[in-house]
């Protein structure tokens, strides 16, 4: 191929390295997206908005387990993607951003759309590189993929100078995929950690998002069973353990479902695996700061960030969990009398969680909708019954849709894929992330739970879903505005007028105009029928948006607990 161009070499290199999708908005001149269309094994996803594209690569990487590529160009294209890249960085998503740099003669002289991209993205990226010589191109892209998936996964940036793209292409030599590297922790430190955990009377395991790329689920389950310890996950770690496992107690921090918060409050040792223990994971868990912490992570920067661990184990989550299990298996704490009592306690807590949070709302419940209707938990339970426990669940982080973070209101299986925003919780994340997730595996049922404001902000992703024939089911918990600011203002006695929408919503009309189906559901029967129809629409590769009106008072139990509007830990909620 004597006419091969640099962009074609770039696309071939990324495919060789293990990437399988390039997401972006077409550039003025043929670029990476155009080249990728001719490379076997690479898919191209066209978006209407670079912000949506950045969220789509997060969703795709989460389902495919492979690094994803975002193609942008210098200037507004790059700047528009930054909000999504902020979320990708927060989540530790393996994303390779490939962008262009203006001709060198324009730098400092008013060059059209010149932007200092490295400076803008510096706080968000693990590594950035400027390719100024064609001989750097293959090296830079393969190293970028390596760094995106190894260590703590994250965002990397490759800028390619205009002069390189207009010159002769470097030679392309096929290469093997970049491998995810695994390492074990120091054996003596593992033994010390195992002794601490074995001596604990009330140990707790917290699994974070770092367990997912490591495939740590089976090893984590074995370790927890040997310890007889309840397992909590962060939002990003959800799905690592089947939530119907006898030791699974839902999410940690803001999303903890009472009375499981009592298990956290009374813990005397915490094993945190694959989590930086961000603020959301610590909310409402004041005792954590005084609890013995064994911290496992592949990235040394995770240690001493939020808390100082008693033992820090640097290594792959699956490998280190296996090391700890090997140390405990000869004399497992769960097999002792104290271990049996601990298992009984966890079973009791799980039974109380199911009794409290799976029962229909009582008629005299102050949070029950006026004149009947649906609460958010009831709507979510109907959704779960319709789509099962192994679907791909994509979430936003609005007030009412946070109910979906609470087990057992929603319970996910070990084969599920759960995609949530990270600590940045950008509004409008959900729909484009769902598009990327569904593209990665169209055979899976992909479901989005969000609020009305978040759906409006992410609506630019809807035409892409239609063009790709992706069957998405969207459950909108509609409070006519922005619920979280409204809740906080109510707590402070401040006016909430600005949080309420006054113009009619246009989202349903947009969905119908693009061939999708909509329904507004105010009863369980309405929603059950609409979900039956949604299954057919999904099979046809079309989008369904189901809207359930909710009351301001329908606030998730975790939010109430953290804001001290519920009884204390372990008490009736």
Coordinates of C-alpha atoms in Angstrom, one line a residue:
X1 CA 0.0 0.0 0.0
X2 CA 2.2 2.8 -1.3
X3 CA -0.5 5.4 -0.7
X4 CA -1.0 4.7 2.9
X5 CA -1.3 7.8 5.1
X6 CA -0.3 8.5 8.7
X7 CA -3.9 8.3 9.9
X8 CA -4.2 4.8 8.5
X9 CA -1.0 3.8 10.3
X10 CA -2.5 5.3 13.5
X11 CA -5.7 3.3 13.1
X12 CA -3.9 0.1 12.4
X13 CA -1.6 0.6 15.4
X14 CA -4.6 1.2 17.8
X15 CA -6.3 -1.9 16.5
X16 CA -3.2 -4.0 16.9
X17 CA -2.8 -2.7 20.5
X18 CA -6.3 -4.0 21.4
X19 CA -8.7 -1.0 20.9
X20 CA -11.9 -1.9 19.1
X21 CA -13.8 1.4 18.8
X22 CA -13.1 5.0 17.7
X23 CA -15.6 7.6 18.8
X24 CA -15.8 11.2 17.6
X25 CA -17.3 13.9 15.5
X26 CA -16.0 14.0 11.9
X27 CA -13.3 16.6 11.3
X28 CA -13.0 19.0 8.4
X29 CA -10.5 16.8 6.6
X30 CA -10.4 13.0 6.7
X31 CA -8.8 11.9 9.9
X32 CA -8.7 9.0 12.4
X33 CA -12.3 8.1 12.1
X34 CA -12.1 7.8 8.4
X35 CA -9.1 5.7 8.5
X36 CA -10.6 3.4 11.2
X37 CA -13.5 2.6 9.0
X38 CA -11.2 0.6 6.7
X39 CA -9.4 -1.3 9.5
X40 CA -10.8 -4.8 10.4
X41 CA -11.7 -5.0 14.1
X42 CA -12.3 -1.3 14.6
X43 CA -15.8 0.2 14.9
X44 CA -16.5 3.9 14.4
X45 CA -19.2 5.7 16.4
X46 CA -20.2 9.1 15.1
X47 CA -21.6 11.5 17.8
X48 CA -23.2 14.9 17.6
X49 CA -21.3 16.3 20.6
X50 CA -17.8 15.6 21.8
X51 CA -19.0 15.7 25.4
X52 CA -21.3 12.8 24.6
X53 CA -18.4 11.1 22.8
X54 CA -16.3 11.1 25.9
X55 CA -19.1 9.5 27.9
X56 CA -19.7 7.0 25.2
X57 CA -16.1 5.7 25.4
X58 CA -16.5 5.2 29.1
X59 CA -19.6 3.1 28.6
X60 CA -18.0 1.1 25.8
X61 CA -14.8 0.4 27.8
X62 CA -16.9 -0.7 30.8
X63 CA -18.8 -3.3 28.8
X64 CA -16.1 -4.4 26.4
X65 CA -13.2 -4.5 28.9
X66 CA -11.0 -2.9 26.3
X67 CA -9.5 0.6 25.9
X68 CA -11.6 3.0 23.8
X69 CA -10.4 5.8 21.6
X70 CA -11.8 9.3 21.5
X71 CA -10.9 11.3 18.3
X72 CA -11.0 15.1 18.5
X73 CA -9.2 18.0 17.1
X74 CA -7.5 21.1 18.5
X75 CA -9.8 23.9 19.7
X76 CA -13.5 23.7 20.6
X77 CA -13.7 20.1 19.7
X78 CA -11.1 19.2 22.3
X79 CA -12.4 21.7 24.9
X80 CA -16.0 20.3 24.5
X81 CA -14.8 16.8 25.4
X82 CA -13.2 17.9 28.7
X83 CA -16.3 17.5 30.9
X84 CA -16.6 13.8 29.8
X85 CA -12.9 13.3 30.2
X86 CA -13.1 14.7 33.7
X87 CA -15.5 11.9 34.5
X88 CA -13.4 9.3 32.7
X89 CA -10.4 10.4 34.8
X90 CA -12.5 10.2 38.0
X91 CA -13.6 6.7 37.1
X92 CA -10.2 5.4 36.0
X93 CA -11.6 4.5 32.5
X94 CA -9.1 3.3 30.0
X95 CA -9.4 6.1 27.3
X96 CA -6.9 7.1 24.6
X97 CA -7.6 10.6 23.4
X98 CA -6.1 11.2 19.9
X99 CA -6.1 14.8 18.8
X100 CA -4.3 17.1 16.3
X101 CA -2.0 20.1 16.8
X102 CA -2.1 23.1 14.5
X103 CA 0.9 23.9 12.1
X104 CA 3.9 25.0 14.1
X105 CA 4.1 28.3 12.2
X106 CA 0.7 29.2 13.7
X107 CA 1.7 28.7 17.3
X108 CA 1.9 32.0 19.1
X109 CA 0.8 33.8 16.0
X110 CA -2.9 33.5 16.1
X111 CA -3.1 30.0 14.5
X112 CA -6.7 29.0 13.9
X113 CA -8.1 26.9 16.8
X114 CA -4.7 26.6 18.5
X115 CA -5.2 25.4 22.0
X116 CA -2.8 24.4 24.7
X117 CA -4.4 21.0 25.0
X118 CA -1.7 19.4 27.2
X119 CA -2.2 22.2 29.8
X120 CA -6.0 22.0 29.7
X121 CA -6.0 18.2 30.1
X122 CA -3.0 17.9 32.3
X123 CA -4.8 17.3 35.6
X124 CA -7.0 14.7 34.0
X125 CA -4.4 12.6 32.2
X126 CA -1.9 9.9 33.2
X127 CA 0.4 10.8 30.3
X128 CA 0.4 13.1 27.4
X129 CA 2.7 13.2 24.4
X130 CA 3.2 15.4 21.3
X131 CA 4.1 13.5 18.2
X132 CA 6.4 15.7 16.1
X133 CA 8.2 13.1 14.0
X134 CA 6.6 10.3 12.1
X135 CA 8.9 7.8 13.7
X136 CA 7.3 8.6 17.1
X137 CA 3.8 7.7 15.9
X138 CA 3.6 4.0 16.5
X139 CA 5.6 4.1 19.7
X140 CA 3.4 6.9 21.1
X141 CA 0.1 5.2 20.4
X142 CA 1.2 1.8 21.8
X143 CA 2.6 3.4 24.9
X144 CA -0.6 5.3 25.3
X145 CA -2.7 2.1 25.2
X146 CA -0.2 0.5 27.7
X147 CA -0.6 3.3 30.2
X148 CA -4.4 3.6 29.7
X149 CA -4.9 0.0 30.9
X150 CA -1.9 -0.6 33.2
X151 CA -1.4 0.6 36.7
X152 CA -4.5 2.5 37.7
X153 CA -6.4 2.7 34.4
X154 CA -7.0 6.2 33.1
X155 CA -7.0 8.8 30.4
X156 CA -4.0 9.4 28.1
X157 CA -3.5 12.1 25.5
X158 CA -1.7 11.8 22.1
X159 CA -1.3 15.0 20.1
X160 CA -0.2 14.6 16.6
X161 CA 1.4 17.6 14.9
X162 CA -0.1 18.8 11.6
X163 CA 3.3 18.4 9.9
X164 CA 3.4 14.7 10.8
X165 CA -0.1 14.1 9.3
X166 CA 0.8 15.8 6.0
X167 CA 4.1 14.0 5.6
X168 CA 4.9 10.4 4.5
X169 CA 3.5 7.6 6.6
X170 CA 5.9 5.6 8.9
X171 CA 6.1 1.9 8.3
X172 CA 3.4 -0.2 9.9
X173 CA 4.6 -3.4 11.5
X174 CA 1.8 -5.6 12.9
X175 CA 2.2 -6.2 16.6
X176 CA 0.6 -8.1 19.4
X177 CA -2.1 -6.6 21.6
X178 CA -1.0 -4.6 24.6
X179 CA -1.4 -6.8 27.7
X180 CA -2.7 -5.8 31.1
X181 CA 0.1 -6.5 33.5
X182 CA -0.5 -8.2 36.8
X183 CA 1.6 -8.2 39.9
X184 CA 1.5 -9.7 43.4
X185 CA 2.0 -7.9 46.7
X186 CA 5.0 -8.3 48.9
X187 CA 4.5 -11.7 50.6
X188 CA 5.5 -10.6 54.1
X189 CA 3.1 -7.7 54.0
X190 CA 0.4 -10.1 52.8
X191 CA 1.0 -12.3 55.8
X192 CA 0.8 -9.3 58.1
X193 CA -2.4 -8.2 56.5
X194 CA -3.9 -11.7 56.8
X195 CA -3.0 -11.8 60.5
X196 CA -4.8 -8.5 61.1
X197 CA -7.9 -9.6 59.3
X198 CA -8.0 -13.0 61.0
X199 CA -7.7 -11.4 64.4
X200 CA -10.6 -8.9 63.7
X201 CA -13.9 -9.7 65.3
X202 CA -16.0 -7.7 62.8
X203 CA -14.1 -7.4 59.5
X204 CA -15.7 -5.7 56.5
X205 CA -14.7 -5.9 52.8
X206 CA -15.1 -2.9 50.4
X207 CA -14.7 -3.6 46.7
X208 CA -14.1 -0.7 44.3
X209 CA -14.0 -0.2 40.6
X210 CA -10.4 -1.4 40.4
X211 CA -11.7 -5.0 41.0
X212 CA -13.5 -5.0 37.6
X213 CA -10.6 -4.8 35.1
X214 CA -8.7 -7.2 37.3
X215 CA -11.5 -9.8 37.1
X216 CA -11.3 -10.0 40.9
X217 CA -14.9 -11.2 41.5
X218 CA -14.2 -15.0 42.1
X219 CA -11.1 -14.3 44.2
X220 CA -12.9 -11.6 46.2
X221 CA -15.8 -13.9 46.9
X222 CA -13.5 -16.7 48.1
X223 CA -11.7 -14.3 50.4
X224 CA -14.9 -12.9 51.9
X225 CA -16.2 -16.4 52.5
X226 CA -13.0 -17.4 54.3
X227 CA -13.2 -14.3 56.5
X228 CA -16.9 -14.5 57.0
X229 CA -17.0 -10.8 56.3
X230 CA -19.8 -8.7 54.8
X231 CA -19.0 -7.3 51.4
X232 CA -19.9 -3.7 50.3
X233 CA -19.0 -2.1 47.0
X234 CA -18.5 1.4 45.8
X235 CA -20.7 2.6 43.0
X236 CA -18.0 1.8 40.5
X237 CA -17.4 -1.6 42.0
X238 CA -21.0 -2.7 41.9
X239 CA -21.4 -6.0 40.1
X240 CA -18.1 -7.5 41.3
X241 CA -20.1 -9.8 43.6
X242 CA -23.6 -11.1 42.9
X243 CA -25.8 -9.0 45.3
X244 CA -27.8 -12.1 46.2
X245 CA -24.7 -13.7 47.7
X246 CA -25.2 -14.3 51.4
X247 CA -22.4 -11.8 52.3
X248 CA -23.4 -9.1 49.9
X249 CA -24.7 -6.0 51.7
X250 CA -25.0 -3.5 48.9
X251 CA -23.1 -0.2 48.5
X252 CA -21.0 1.8 50.9
X253 CA -21.1 5.4 52.1
X254 CA -23.9 7.6 50.7
X255 CA -25.6 4.5 49.1
X256 CA -25.6 2.2 52.2
X257 CA -29.0 0.8 52.9
X258 CA -30.0 0.6 56.6
X259 CA -29.6 -1.5 58.6
X260 CA -26.4 -2.5 56.8
X261 CA -24.9 0.8 58.0
X262 CA -24.6 -0.8 61.4
X263 CA -22.2 -3.4 60.1
X264 CA -19.9 -0.5 58.8
X265 CA -20.2 1.5 62.0
X266 CA -19.1 -1.4 64.2
X267 CA -16.3 -2.8 62.0
X268 CA -13.0 -3.2 63.6
X269 CA -11.1 -3.9 60.4
X270 CA -11.7 -2.9 56.8
X271 CA -10.2 -4.5 53.7
X272 CA -10.5 -2.1 50.8
X273 CA -9.7 -3.5 47.4
X274 CA -9.5 -1.4 44.2
X275 CA -10.9 1.8 45.7
X276 CA -9.4 5.2 46.5
X277 CA -12.1 5.5 49.2
X278 CA -13.4 8.8 47.8
X279 CA -15.6 11.0 49.7
X280 CA -18.9 9.4 48.6
X281 CA -17.7 6.0 49.8
X282 CA -16.9 7.5 53.3
X283 CA -20.1 9.6 53.7
X284 CA -22.0 8.6 56.8
X285 CA -19.2 6.3 57.9
X286 CA -17.5 8.4 60.6
X287 CA -16.0 5.4 62.3
X288 CA -13.9 4.5 59.3
X289 CA -11.2 7.0 60.3
X290 CA -10.5 5.1 63.5
X291 CA -10.7 1.6 62.0
X292 CA -7.8 -0.7 61.1
X293 CA -7.4 -0.4 57.3
X294 CA -5.8 -2.9 54.9
X295 CA -5.7 -1.2 51.5
X296 CA -5.1 -3.1 48.2
X297 CA -4.6 -1.3 44.9
X298 CA -2.6 -1.5 41.7
X299 CA -1.7 2.2 41.9
X300 CA 0.5 3.4 44.8
X301 CA -1.1 6.9 44.5
X302 CA -4.3 5.4 45.9
X303 CA -2.7 4.9 49.3
X304 CA -2.6 7.7 51.9
X305 CA -5.1 9.7 49.8
X306 CA -8.2 9.6 52.0
X307 CA -6.8 7.6 54.9
X308 CA -3.5 6.1 56.0
X309 CA -3.7 2.3 55.9
X310 CA -2.2 0.0 58.5
X311 CA -1.1 -2.2 55.6
X312 CA -0.8 -1.1 52.0
X313 CA -0.6 -4.0 49.5
X314 CA 0.5 -2.9 46.0
X315 CA -0.7 -5.3 43.4
X316 CA -3.5 -6.6 41.1
X317 CA -6.8 -6.9 42.9
X318 CA -7.4 -10.5 41.9
X319 CA -3.9 -11.6 42.5
X320 CA -3.7 -10.0 46.0
X321 CA -7.1 -11.3 47.0
X322 CA -5.9 -14.8 46.0
X323 CA -2.7 -14.3 48.1
X324 CA -4.8 -13.3 51.2
X325 CA -7.1 -16.2 50.7
X326 CA -4.2 -18.6 50.5
X327 CA -3.0 -17.3 53.9
X328 CA -6.4 -17.7 55.5
X329 CA -7.5 -21.0 54.0
X330 CA -5.7 -23.3 56.5
X331 CA -7.6 -21.8 59.5
X332 CA -10.5 -19.7 58.1
X333 CA -12.0 -17.2 60.5
X334 CA -15.5 -18.1 59.2
X335 CA -15.2 -21.6 60.5
X336 CA -14.8 -20.5 64.1
X337 CA -17.6 -20.0 66.6
X338 CA -17.2 -16.3 66.3
X339 CA -17.2 -16.6 62.6
X340 CA -20.5 -18.5 62.6
X341 CA -22.0 -15.7 64.8
X342 CA -20.8 -13.1 62.3
X343 CA -22.4 -15.0 59.4
X344 CA -25.6 -15.1 61.3
X345 CA -25.5 -11.4 62.0
X346 CA -24.9 -10.6 58.3
X347 CA -27.8 -12.9 57.4
X348 CA -30.1 -11.1 59.8
X349 CA -29.1 -7.7 58.4
X350 CA -29.7 -8.9 54.9
X351 CA -33.2 -10.2 55.9
X352 CA -34.1 -6.9 57.5
X353 CA -32.9 -5.0 54.4
X354 CA -35.2 -7.1 52.2
X355 CA -38.1 -6.8 54.6
X356 CA -37.9 -3.0 54.8
X357 CA -37.0 -2.1 51.3
X358 CA -38.9 -4.6 49.1
X359 CA -42.3 -4.2 50.7
X360 CA -44.8 -2.0 48.9
X361 CA -45.4 1.5 50.3
X362 CA -48.1 1.4 53.0
X363 CA -51.1 3.6 52.4
X364 CA -50.2 5.8 55.4
X365 CA -46.6 6.2 54.4
X366 CA -45.9 9.9 54.3
X367 CA -43.8 9.4 51.2
X368 CA -46.5 7.5 49.2
X369 CA -47.7 9.6 46.2
X370 CA -50.9 11.5 46.6
X371 CA -53.8 9.6 45.2
X372 CA -51.8 6.5 44.7
X373 CA -49.2 6.5 41.9
X374 CA -45.7 5.1 42.1
X375 CA -42.7 5.7 44.3
X376 CA -39.3 5.6 42.9
X377 CA -38.4 2.2 44.6
X378 CA -41.6 0.7 43.3
X379 CA -40.8 1.8 39.7
X380 CA -37.3 0.4 40.0
X381 CA -38.5 -2.9 41.3
X382 CA -40.8 -3.2 38.3
X383 CA -38.0 -2.4 36.0
X384 CA -35.8 -5.1 37.7
X385 CA -38.5 -7.7 37.2
X386 CA -38.8 -6.8 33.6
X387 CA -35.1 -6.7 32.6
X388 CA -33.6 -9.2 35.1
X389 CA -30.5 -9.0 37.2
X390 CA -27.9 -9.4 34.5
X391 CA -28.7 -6.4 32.2
X392 CA -26.3 -3.5 31.7
X393 CA -27.4 -0.8 34.2
X394 CA -26.4 2.7 33.5
X395 CA -27.0 5.4 36.1
X396 CA -26.9 9.1 36.6
X397 CA -26.5 10.6 40.1
X398 CA -29.6 12.7 40.5
X399 CA -31.7 12.7 43.7
X400 CA -34.5 10.3 43.0
X401 CA -32.5 8.0 40.6
X402 CA -30.0 7.4 43.4
X403 CA -32.6 5.0 44.8
X404 CA -31.2 2.6 42.1
X405 CA -27.9 2.5 43.9
X406 CA -29.6 0.9 46.9
X407 CA -29.7 -2.9 47.3
X408 CA -32.1 -4.6 47.5
X409 CA -34.3 -2.0 45.7
X410 CA -32.2 -2.9 42.7
X411 CA -30.1 -6.1 42.9
X412 CA -27.5 -6.9 40.3
X413 CA -26.0 -10.2 39.4
X414 CA -22.3 -11.1 38.8
X415 CA -22.9 -11.0 35.0
X416 CA -24.4 -7.5 35.1
X417 CA -22.5 -4.5 33.9
X418 CA -23.0 -1.4 36.1
X419 CA -21.9 2.0 34.8
X420 CA -22.1 5.0 37.0
X421 CA -20.4 8.4 36.9
X422 CA -17.5 8.9 39.3
X423 CA -16.9 11.5 41.9
X424 CA -17.5 14.3 39.4
X425 CA -21.1 13.1 38.7
X426 CA -21.6 15.2 35.6
X427 CA -25.2 15.7 34.6
X428 CA -26.1 14.2 31.2
X429 CA -23.6 11.3 31.6
X430 CA -26.1 8.5 31.3
X431 CA -27.6 8.5 27.8
X432 CA -24.3 8.8 25.9
X433 CA -22.7 6.2 28.3
X434 CA -25.6 3.9 27.6
X435 CA -25.0 4.3 23.8
X436 CA -21.4 3.3 24.2
X437 CA -22.3 0.4 26.4
X438 CA -25.0 -0.9 24.0
X439 CA -22.7 -0.6 21.1
X440 CA -20.1 -2.8 22.9
X441 CA -22.6 -5.6 23.3
X442 CA -25.9 -5.1 21.5
X443 CA -27.1 -8.5 22.6
X444 CA -27.4 -7.3 26.2
X445 CA -30.3 -5.4 27.5
X446 CA -29.1 -1.9 28.3
X447 CA -31.1 0.1 30.8
X448 CA -30.6 3.7 31.9
X449 CA -32.1 5.2 35.1
X450 CA -32.0 9.0 35.2
X451 CA -33.9 12.2 36.0
X452 CA -35.7 14.5 33.6
X453 CA -32.9 17.1 33.8
X454 CA -30.2 14.6 33.1
X455 CA -32.0 13.2 30.1
X456 CA -32.4 16.6 28.6
X457 CA -28.8 17.4 29.0
X458 CA -27.7 14.1 27.4
X459 CA -30.2 14.2 24.6
X460 CA -27.5 14.9 21.9
X461 CA -26.7 11.2 22.1
X462 CA -30.2 10.1 21.0
X463 CA -29.7 10.4 17.2
X464 CA -26.5 8.2 17.5
X465 CA -28.5 5.5 19.3
X466 CA -31.0 5.6 16.5
X467 CA -28.4 5.5 13.7
X468 CA -26.8 2.5 15.3
X469 CA -30.1 0.7 15.9
X470 CA -29.4 0.4 19.6
X471 CA -32.3 -0.8 21.8
X472 CA -32.2 1.3 25.0
X473 CA -34.7 1.3 27.8
X474 CA -34.7 4.6 29.7
X475 CA -36.6 5.0 33.0
X476 CA -37.0 8.7 33.9
X477 CA -37.9 9.6 37.4
X478 CA -39.4 13.0 36.7
X479 CA -39.7 15.7 39.4
X480 CA -39.9 18.6 36.9
X481 CA -36.5 20.0 37.5
X482 CA -33.3 19.4 39.4
X483 CA -33.9 17.3 42.5
X484 CA -30.6 17.4 44.3
X485 CA -30.3 21.2 44.5
X486 CA -33.9 21.4 45.5
X487 CA -33.3 18.9 48.3
X488 CA -30.3 20.7 49.6
X489 CA -32.1 24.1 49.4
X490 CA -35.0 22.6 51.4
X491 CA -32.6 21.4 54.0
X492 CA -31.2 24.9 54.3
X493 CA -34.6 26.6 54.1
X494 CA -33.6 28.4 50.9
X495 CA -35.9 29.2 47.9
X496 CA -36.0 26.5 45.2
X497 CA -37.7 28.3 42.4
X498 CA -34.7 28.1 40.1
X499 CA -34.6 24.3 40.4
X500 CA -38.1 23.9 38.8
X501 CA -38.7 23.7 35.0
X502 CA -41.4 25.9 33.7
X503 CA -41.2 25.2 29.9
X504 CA -42.8 22.0 28.6
X505 CA -40.4 19.0 28.3
X506 CA -39.3 18.3 24.7
X507 CA -37.6 15.0 25.3
X508 CA -40.6 12.7 24.6
X509 CA -41.3 14.5 21.4
X510 CA -37.7 14.1 20.3
X511 CA -37.8 10.4 21.1
X512 CA -41.0 9.9 19.1
X513 CA -39.6 12.0 16.2
X514 CA -36.7 9.6 15.9
X515 CA -38.9 6.5 15.9
X516 CA -38.7 5.7 19.6
X517 CA -41.5 4.9 22.0
X518 CA -42.5 6.9 25.0
X519 CA -45.0 6.3 27.9
X520 CA -45.9 8.3 31.0
X521 CA -46.7 5.9 33.8
X522 CA -48.5 6.8 37.0
X523 CA -49.5 3.3 38.2
X524 CA -47.8 -0.1 38.5
X525 CA -50.1 -1.4 35.8
X526 CA -49.1 1.4 33.4
X527 CA -45.4 0.8 34.0
X528 CA -45.7 -3.0 33.8
X529 CA -47.5 -2.8 30.4
X530 CA -45.0 -0.2 29.1
X531 CA -42.1 -2.4 30.1
X532 CA -43.6 -5.3 28.2
X533 CA -43.7 -3.0 25.1
X534 CA -40.2 -1.9 25.8
X535 CA -38.9 -5.4 25.5
X536 CA -40.3 -5.6 22.0
X537 CA -38.9 -2.2 21.1
X538 CA -35.5 -3.2 22.3
X539 CA -35.6 -6.3 20.0
X540 CA -36.3 -3.9 17.2
X541 CA -33.3 -1.8 18.0
X542 CA -35.3 1.2 19.1
X543 CA -35.3 3.5 22.1
X544 CA -38.0 3.5 24.8
X545 CA -38.4 6.3 27.3
X546 CA -40.7 5.6 30.3
X547 CA -41.4 8.6 32.5
X548 CA -42.6 8.2 36.1
X549 CA -43.5 11.3 38.0
X550 CA -42.1 11.4 41.5
X551 CA -42.5 13.5 44.6
X552 CA -39.8 15.7 46.2
X553 CA -40.3 13.7 49.4
X554 CA -39.3 10.5 47.7
X555 CA -35.7 10.8 48.9
X556 CA -33.3 7.8 48.9
X557 CA -32.7 6.4 52.3
X558 CA -29.0 6.8 52.1
X559 CA -29.3 10.5 51.5
X560 CA -31.7 10.8 54.4
X561 CA -29.2 8.9 56.6
X562 CA -26.3 11.1 55.7
X563 CA -28.3 14.3 56.1
X564 CA -29.5 13.1 59.5
X565 CA -33.1 12.9 58.5
X566 CA -33.4 9.2 59.4
X567 CA -32.9 7.3 62.7
X568 CA -29.3 6.4 63.6
X569 CA -27.3 3.4 62.3
X570 CA -29.0 0.1 62.8
X571 CA -32.3 1.6 64.0
X572 CA -35.6 1.4 62.1
X573 CA -35.6 3.4 58.9

